[in-house]
mmCIF file of C-alpha atoms and ligand atoms in Angstrom:
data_model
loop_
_atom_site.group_PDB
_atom_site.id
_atom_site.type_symbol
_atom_site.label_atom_id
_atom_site.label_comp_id
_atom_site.label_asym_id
_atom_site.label_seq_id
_atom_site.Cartn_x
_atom_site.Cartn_y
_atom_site.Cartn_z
ATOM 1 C CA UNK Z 1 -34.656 168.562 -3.902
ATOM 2 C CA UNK Z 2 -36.039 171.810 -4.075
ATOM 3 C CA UNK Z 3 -34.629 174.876 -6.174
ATOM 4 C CA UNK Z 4 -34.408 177.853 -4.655
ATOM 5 C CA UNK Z 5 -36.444 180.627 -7.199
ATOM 6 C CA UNK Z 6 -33.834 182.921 -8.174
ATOM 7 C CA UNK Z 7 -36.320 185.217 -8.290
ATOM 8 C CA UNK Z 8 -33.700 188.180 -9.473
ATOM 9 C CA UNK Z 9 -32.478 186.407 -12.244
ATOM 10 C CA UNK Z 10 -35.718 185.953 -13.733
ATOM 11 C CA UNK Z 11 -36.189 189.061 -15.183
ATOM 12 C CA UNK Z 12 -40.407 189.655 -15.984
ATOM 13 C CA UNK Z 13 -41.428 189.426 -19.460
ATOM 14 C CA UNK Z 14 -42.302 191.309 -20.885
ATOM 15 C CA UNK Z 15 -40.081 193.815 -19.121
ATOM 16 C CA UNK Z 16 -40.999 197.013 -17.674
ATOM 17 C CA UNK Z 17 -39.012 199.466 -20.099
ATOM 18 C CA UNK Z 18 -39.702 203.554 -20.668
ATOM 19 C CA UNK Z 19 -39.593 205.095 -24.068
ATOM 20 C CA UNK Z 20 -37.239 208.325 -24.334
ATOM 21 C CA UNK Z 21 -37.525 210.286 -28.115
ATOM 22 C CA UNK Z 22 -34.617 212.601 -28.894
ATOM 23 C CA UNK Z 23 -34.373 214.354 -31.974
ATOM 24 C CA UNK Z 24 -29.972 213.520 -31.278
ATOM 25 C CA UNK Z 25 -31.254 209.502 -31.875
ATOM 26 C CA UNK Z 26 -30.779 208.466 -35.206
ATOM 27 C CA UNK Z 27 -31.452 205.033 -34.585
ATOM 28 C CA UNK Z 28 -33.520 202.933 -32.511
ATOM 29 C CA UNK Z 29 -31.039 201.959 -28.998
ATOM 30 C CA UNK Z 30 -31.447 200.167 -25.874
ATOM 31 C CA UNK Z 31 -29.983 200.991 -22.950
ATOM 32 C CA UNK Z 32 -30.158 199.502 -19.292
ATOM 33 C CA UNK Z 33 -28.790 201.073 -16.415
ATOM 34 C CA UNK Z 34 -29.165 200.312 -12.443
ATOM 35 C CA UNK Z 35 -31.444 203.046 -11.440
ATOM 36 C CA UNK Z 36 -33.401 203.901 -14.346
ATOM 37 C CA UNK Z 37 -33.838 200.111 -15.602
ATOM 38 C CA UNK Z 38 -34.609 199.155 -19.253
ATOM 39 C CA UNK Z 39 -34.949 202.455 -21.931
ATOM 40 C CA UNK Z 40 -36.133 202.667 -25.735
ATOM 41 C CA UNK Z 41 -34.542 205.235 -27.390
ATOM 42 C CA UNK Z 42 -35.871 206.267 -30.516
ATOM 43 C CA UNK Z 43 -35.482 208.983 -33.067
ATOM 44 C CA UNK Z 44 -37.774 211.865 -32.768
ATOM 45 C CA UNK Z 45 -39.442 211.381 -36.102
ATOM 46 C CA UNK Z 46 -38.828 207.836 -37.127
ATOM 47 C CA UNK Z 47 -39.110 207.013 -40.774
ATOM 48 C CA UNK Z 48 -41.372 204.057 -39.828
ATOM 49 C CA UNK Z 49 -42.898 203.173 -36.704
ATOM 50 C CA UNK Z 50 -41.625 201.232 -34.099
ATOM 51 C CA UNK Z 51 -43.257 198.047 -33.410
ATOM 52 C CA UNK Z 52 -42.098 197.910 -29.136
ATOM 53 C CA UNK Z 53 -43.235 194.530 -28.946
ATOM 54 C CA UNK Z 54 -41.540 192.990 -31.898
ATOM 55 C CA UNK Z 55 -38.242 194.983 -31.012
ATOM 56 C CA UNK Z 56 -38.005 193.651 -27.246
ATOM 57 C CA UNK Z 57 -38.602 190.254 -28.963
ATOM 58 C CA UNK Z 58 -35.415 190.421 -31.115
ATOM 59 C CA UNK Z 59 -33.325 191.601 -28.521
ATOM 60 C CA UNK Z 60 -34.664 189.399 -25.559
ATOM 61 C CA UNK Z 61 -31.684 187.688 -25.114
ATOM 62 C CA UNK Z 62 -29.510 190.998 -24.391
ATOM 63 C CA UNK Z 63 -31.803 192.434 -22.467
ATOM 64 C CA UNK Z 64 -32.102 188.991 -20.582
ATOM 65 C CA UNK Z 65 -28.323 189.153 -20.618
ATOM 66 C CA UNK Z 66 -27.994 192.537 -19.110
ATOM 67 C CA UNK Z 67 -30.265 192.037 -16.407
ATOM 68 C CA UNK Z 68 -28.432 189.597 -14.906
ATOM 69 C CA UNK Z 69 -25.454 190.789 -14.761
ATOM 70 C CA UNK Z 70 -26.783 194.237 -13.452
ATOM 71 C CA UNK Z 71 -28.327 192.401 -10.803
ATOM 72 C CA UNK Z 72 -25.436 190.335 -9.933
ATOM 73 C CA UNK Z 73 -23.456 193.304 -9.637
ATOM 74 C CA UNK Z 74 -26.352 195.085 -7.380
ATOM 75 C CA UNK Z 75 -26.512 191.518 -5.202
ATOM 76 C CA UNK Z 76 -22.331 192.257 -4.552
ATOM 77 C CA UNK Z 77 -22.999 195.884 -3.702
ATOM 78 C CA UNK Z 78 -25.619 194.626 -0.873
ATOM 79 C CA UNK Z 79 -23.174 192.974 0.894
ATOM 80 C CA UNK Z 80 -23.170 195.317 3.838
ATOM 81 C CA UNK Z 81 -22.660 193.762 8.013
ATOM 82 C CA UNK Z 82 -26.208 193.284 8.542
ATOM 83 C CA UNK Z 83 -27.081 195.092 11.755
ATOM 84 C CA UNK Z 84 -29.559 191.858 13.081
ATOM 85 C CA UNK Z 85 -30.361 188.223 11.883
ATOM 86 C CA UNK Z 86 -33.986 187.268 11.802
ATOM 87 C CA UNK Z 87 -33.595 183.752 12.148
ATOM 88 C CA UNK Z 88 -37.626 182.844 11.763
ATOM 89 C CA UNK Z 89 -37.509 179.306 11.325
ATOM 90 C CA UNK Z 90 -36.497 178.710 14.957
ATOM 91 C CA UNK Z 91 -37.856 182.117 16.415
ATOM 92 C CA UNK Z 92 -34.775 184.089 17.207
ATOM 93 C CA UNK Z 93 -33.696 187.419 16.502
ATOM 94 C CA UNK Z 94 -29.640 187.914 17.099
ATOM 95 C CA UNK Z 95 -28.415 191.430 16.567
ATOM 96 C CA UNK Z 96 -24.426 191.989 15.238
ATOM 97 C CA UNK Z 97 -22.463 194.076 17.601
ATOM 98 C CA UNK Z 98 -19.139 194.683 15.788
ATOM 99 C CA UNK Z 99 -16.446 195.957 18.019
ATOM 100 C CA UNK Z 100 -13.073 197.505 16.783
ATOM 101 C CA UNK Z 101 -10.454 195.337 18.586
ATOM 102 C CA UNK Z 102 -6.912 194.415 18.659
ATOM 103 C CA UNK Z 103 -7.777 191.039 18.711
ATOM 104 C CA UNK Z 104 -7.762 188.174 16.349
ATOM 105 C CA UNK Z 105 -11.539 188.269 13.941
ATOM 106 C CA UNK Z 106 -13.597 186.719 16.502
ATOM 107 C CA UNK Z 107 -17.243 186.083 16.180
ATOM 108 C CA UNK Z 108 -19.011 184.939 19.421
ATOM 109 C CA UNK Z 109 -22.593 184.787 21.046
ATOM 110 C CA UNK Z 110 -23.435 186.012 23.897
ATOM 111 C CA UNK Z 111 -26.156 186.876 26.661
ATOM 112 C CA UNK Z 112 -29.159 188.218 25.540
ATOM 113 C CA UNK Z 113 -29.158 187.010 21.485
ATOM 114 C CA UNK Z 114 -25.902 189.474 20.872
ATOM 115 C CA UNK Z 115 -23.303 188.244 18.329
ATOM 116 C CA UNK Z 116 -19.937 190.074 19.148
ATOM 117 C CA UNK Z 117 -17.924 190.436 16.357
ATOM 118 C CA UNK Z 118 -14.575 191.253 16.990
ATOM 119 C CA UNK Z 119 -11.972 192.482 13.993
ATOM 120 C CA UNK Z 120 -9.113 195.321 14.457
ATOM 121 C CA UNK Z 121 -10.133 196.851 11.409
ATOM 122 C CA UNK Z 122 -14.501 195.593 10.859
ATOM 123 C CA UNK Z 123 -13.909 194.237 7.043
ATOM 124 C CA UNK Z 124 -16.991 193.558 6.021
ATOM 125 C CA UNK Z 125 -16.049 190.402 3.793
ATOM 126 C CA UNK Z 126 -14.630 188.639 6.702
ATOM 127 C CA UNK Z 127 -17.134 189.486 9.265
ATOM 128 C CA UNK Z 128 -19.925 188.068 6.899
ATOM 129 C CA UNK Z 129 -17.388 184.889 6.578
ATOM 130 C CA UNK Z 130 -18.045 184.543 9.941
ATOM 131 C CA UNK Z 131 -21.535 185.011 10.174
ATOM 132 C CA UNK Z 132 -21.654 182.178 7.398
ATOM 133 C CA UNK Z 133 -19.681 179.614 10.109
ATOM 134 C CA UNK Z 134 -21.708 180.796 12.741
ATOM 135 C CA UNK Z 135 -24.873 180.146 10.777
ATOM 136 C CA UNK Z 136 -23.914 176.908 9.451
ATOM 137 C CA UNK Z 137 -23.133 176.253 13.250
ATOM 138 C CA UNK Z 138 -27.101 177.408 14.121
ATOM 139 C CA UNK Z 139 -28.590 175.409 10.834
ATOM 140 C CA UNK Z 140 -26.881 172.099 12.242
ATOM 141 C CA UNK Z 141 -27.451 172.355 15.883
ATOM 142 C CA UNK Z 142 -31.446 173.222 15.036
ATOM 143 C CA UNK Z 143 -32.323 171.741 11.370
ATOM 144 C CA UNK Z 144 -30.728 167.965 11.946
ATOM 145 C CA UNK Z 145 -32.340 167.474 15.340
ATOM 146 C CA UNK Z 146 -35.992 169.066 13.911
ATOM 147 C CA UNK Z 147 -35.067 166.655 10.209
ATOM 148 C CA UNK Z 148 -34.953 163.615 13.086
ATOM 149 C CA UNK Z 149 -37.679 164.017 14.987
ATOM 150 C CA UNK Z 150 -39.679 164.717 11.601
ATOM 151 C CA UNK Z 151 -38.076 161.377 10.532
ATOM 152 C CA UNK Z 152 -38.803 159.041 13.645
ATOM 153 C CA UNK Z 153 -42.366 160.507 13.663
ATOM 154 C CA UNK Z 154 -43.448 159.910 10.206
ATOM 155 C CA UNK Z 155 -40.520 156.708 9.505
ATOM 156 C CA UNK Z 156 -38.855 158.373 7.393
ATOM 157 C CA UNK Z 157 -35.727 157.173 8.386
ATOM 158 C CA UNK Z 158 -32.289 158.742 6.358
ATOM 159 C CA UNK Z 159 -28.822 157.824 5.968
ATOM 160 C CA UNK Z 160 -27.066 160.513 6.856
ATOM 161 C CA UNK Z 161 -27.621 164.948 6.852
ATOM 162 C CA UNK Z 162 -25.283 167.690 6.142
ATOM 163 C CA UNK Z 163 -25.715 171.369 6.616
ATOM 164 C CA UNK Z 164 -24.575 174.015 4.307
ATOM 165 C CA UNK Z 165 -25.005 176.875 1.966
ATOM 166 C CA UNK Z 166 -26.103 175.855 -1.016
ATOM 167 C CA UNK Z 167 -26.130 178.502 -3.664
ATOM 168 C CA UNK Z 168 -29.120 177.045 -5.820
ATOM 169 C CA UNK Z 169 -31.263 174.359 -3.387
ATOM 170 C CA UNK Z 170 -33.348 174.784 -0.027
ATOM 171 C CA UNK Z 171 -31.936 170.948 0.368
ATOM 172 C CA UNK Z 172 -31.881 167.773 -1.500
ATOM 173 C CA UNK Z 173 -31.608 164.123 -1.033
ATOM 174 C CA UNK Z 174 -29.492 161.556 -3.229
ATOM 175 C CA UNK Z 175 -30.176 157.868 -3.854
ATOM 176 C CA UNK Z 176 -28.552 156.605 -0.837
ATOM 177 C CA UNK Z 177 -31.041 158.742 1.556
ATOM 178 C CA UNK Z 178 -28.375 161.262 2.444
ATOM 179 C CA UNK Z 179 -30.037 164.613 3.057
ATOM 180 C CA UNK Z 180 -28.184 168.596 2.572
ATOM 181 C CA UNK Z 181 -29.940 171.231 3.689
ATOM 182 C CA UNK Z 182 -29.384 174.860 3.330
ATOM 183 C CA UNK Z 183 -29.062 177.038 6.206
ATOM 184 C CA UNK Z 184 -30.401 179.885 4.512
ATOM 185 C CA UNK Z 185 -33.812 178.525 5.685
ATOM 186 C CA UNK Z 186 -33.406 179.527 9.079
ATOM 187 C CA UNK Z 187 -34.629 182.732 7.128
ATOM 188 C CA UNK Z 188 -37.667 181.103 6.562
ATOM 189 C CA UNK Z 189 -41.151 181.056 8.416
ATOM 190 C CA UNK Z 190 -41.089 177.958 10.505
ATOM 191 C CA UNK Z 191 -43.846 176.153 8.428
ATOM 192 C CA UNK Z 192 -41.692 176.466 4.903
ATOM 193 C CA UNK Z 193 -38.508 175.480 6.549
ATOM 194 C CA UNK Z 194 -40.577 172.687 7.971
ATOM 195 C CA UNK Z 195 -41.925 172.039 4.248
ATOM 196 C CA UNK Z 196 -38.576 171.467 3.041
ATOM 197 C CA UNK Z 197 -37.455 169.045 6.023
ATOM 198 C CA UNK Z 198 -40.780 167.226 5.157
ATOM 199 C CA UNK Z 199 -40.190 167.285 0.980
ATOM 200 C CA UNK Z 200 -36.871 166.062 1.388
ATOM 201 C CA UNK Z 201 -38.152 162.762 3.553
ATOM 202 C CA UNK Z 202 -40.545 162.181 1.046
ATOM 203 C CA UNK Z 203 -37.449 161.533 -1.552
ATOM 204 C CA UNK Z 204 -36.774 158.826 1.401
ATOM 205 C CA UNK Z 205 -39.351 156.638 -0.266
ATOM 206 C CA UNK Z 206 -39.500 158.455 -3.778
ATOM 207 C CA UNK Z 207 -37.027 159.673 -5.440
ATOM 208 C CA UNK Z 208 -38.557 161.895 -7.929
ATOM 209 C CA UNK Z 209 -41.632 164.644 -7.739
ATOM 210 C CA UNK Z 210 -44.107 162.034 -8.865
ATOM 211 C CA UNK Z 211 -47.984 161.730 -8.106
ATOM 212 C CA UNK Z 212 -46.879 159.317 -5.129
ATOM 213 C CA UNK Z 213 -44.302 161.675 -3.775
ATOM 214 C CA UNK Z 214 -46.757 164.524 -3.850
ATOM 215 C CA UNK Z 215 -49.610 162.609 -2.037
ATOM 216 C CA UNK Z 216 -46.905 161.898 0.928
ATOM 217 C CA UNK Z 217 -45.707 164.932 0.997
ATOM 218 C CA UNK Z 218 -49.002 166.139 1.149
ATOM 219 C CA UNK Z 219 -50.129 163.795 3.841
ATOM 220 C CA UNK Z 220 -47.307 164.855 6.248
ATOM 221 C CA UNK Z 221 -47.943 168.735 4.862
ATOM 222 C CA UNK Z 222 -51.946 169.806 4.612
ATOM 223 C CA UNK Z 223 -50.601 173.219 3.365
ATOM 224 C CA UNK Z 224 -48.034 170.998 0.973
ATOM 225 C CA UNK Z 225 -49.168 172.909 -2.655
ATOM 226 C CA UNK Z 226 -49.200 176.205 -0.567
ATOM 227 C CA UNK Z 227 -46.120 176.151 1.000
ATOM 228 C CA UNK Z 228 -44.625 174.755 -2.781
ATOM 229 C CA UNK Z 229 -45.918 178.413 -4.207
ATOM 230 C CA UNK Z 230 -44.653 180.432 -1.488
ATOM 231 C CA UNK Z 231 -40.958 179.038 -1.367
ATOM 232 C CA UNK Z 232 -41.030 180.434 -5.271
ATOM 233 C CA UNK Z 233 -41.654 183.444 -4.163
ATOM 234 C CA UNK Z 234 -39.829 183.688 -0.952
ATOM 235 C CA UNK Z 235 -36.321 184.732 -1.984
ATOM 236 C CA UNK Z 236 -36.454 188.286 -0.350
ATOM 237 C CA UNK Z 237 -36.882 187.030 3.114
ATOM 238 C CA UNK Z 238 -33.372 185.576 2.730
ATOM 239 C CA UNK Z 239 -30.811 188.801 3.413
ATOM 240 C CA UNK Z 240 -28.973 189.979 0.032
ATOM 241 C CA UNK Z 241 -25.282 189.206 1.636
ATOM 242 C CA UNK Z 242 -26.089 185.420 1.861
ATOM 243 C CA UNK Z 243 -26.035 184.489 -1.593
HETATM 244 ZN ZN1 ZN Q 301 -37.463 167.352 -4.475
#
């Protein structure tokens, strides 16, 4: 398996914070807020001074705490009808034509990489619902036939491959060789969704990341350790309203 780096909910350490002094503080305060990020307050003339380092140390796991949640909370707000889908794994760019319509919510694809979406009133929540089916559609009629001819070529051979939306892995692969894979990576560059098709047939022959798994996986992959680093870093290419 492979986790996807929740990049966002790893919040830097030491954070970036800025220092405010106000003769109103009487105490040293911490506040975080979604535009301005983390803030020291402290009194205009502490009685001692103020040792930044030690103080974001005690309170690490509130600040830790608050991050999170503000992000979470920013994460919802994103979830706007994206205007196109940049499908790079498999080279196509569809753009999202919502149409006000008397009709039943319809999603549908049509000539010339349009999806039509079709809702009498365009909520956003179930238009993206119906992006999700469509792209769960898209990740299984593309990622199991590219997962099989990966397999036949390199003997890899599996039991059996879903396709879905997994909220924390690119795809993973249980004891008895059945294979999920996320269709978030269609956001991917071809060669890391191809990295992941390729690191979850290595768990075909071992199931674990040892020394033998990496030196298959890096005999199907030359760009194996690479393509590893990038996926931790990759996070933003996948829109905000997928998660
Ligand atoms: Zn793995």
């Amino acid at each position: 398996m492979i986790a996807i780096m929740m990049e966002s909910f790893q919040v830097t350490w030491p954070p970036f914070y800025t220092v405010k002094k106000s003769t109103r503080s009487k105490r040293v305060r911490l506040s975080i807020h979604p535009h301005t990020g983390l803030t020291i307050h402290l009194p205009h003339n502490p009685r001692q001074p103020v040792d930044i380092d030690a103080l974001l140390l005690e309170k690490k796991a509130w600040i830790l705490k608050h991050s999170a949640l503000l992000e979470q909370a920013h994460k919802k707000e994103a979830a706007v009808l994206p205007q196109s889908l940049l499908l790079s794994a498999i080279d196509e760019t569809w753009t999202v034509d919502p149409m006000q319509n008397c009709a039943k919510p319809t999603l549908f694809a049509a000539a010339g990489f349009r999806l039509v979406l079709m809702d009498k009133e365009l909520n956003t929540d179930r238009a993206l619902l119906l992006l999700h089916r469509w792209l769960k559609k898209k990740g299984t009629q593309h990622l199991i036939p590219w997962l099989t001819e990966l397999s036949q070529r390199h003997q890899l051979p599996f039991n059996n491959v879903s396709v879905r939306n997994q909220k924390t892995l690119w795809g993973s692969c249980s004891s008895t060789k059945n294979i999920q894979l996320n269709y978030k990576m269609l956001f991917l560059p071809k060669a890391l969704a191809e990295h992941i098709l390729l690191h979850e047939l290595s768990h075909i022959k071992h199931l674990n990341h040892s020394r033998s798994f990496w030196r298959l996986l890096c005999s199907l992959d030359p760009h194996c350790h690479e393509h590893n680093k990038a996926l931790k870093t990759i996070e933003s290419k996948v829109p905000a309203w997928l998660y």
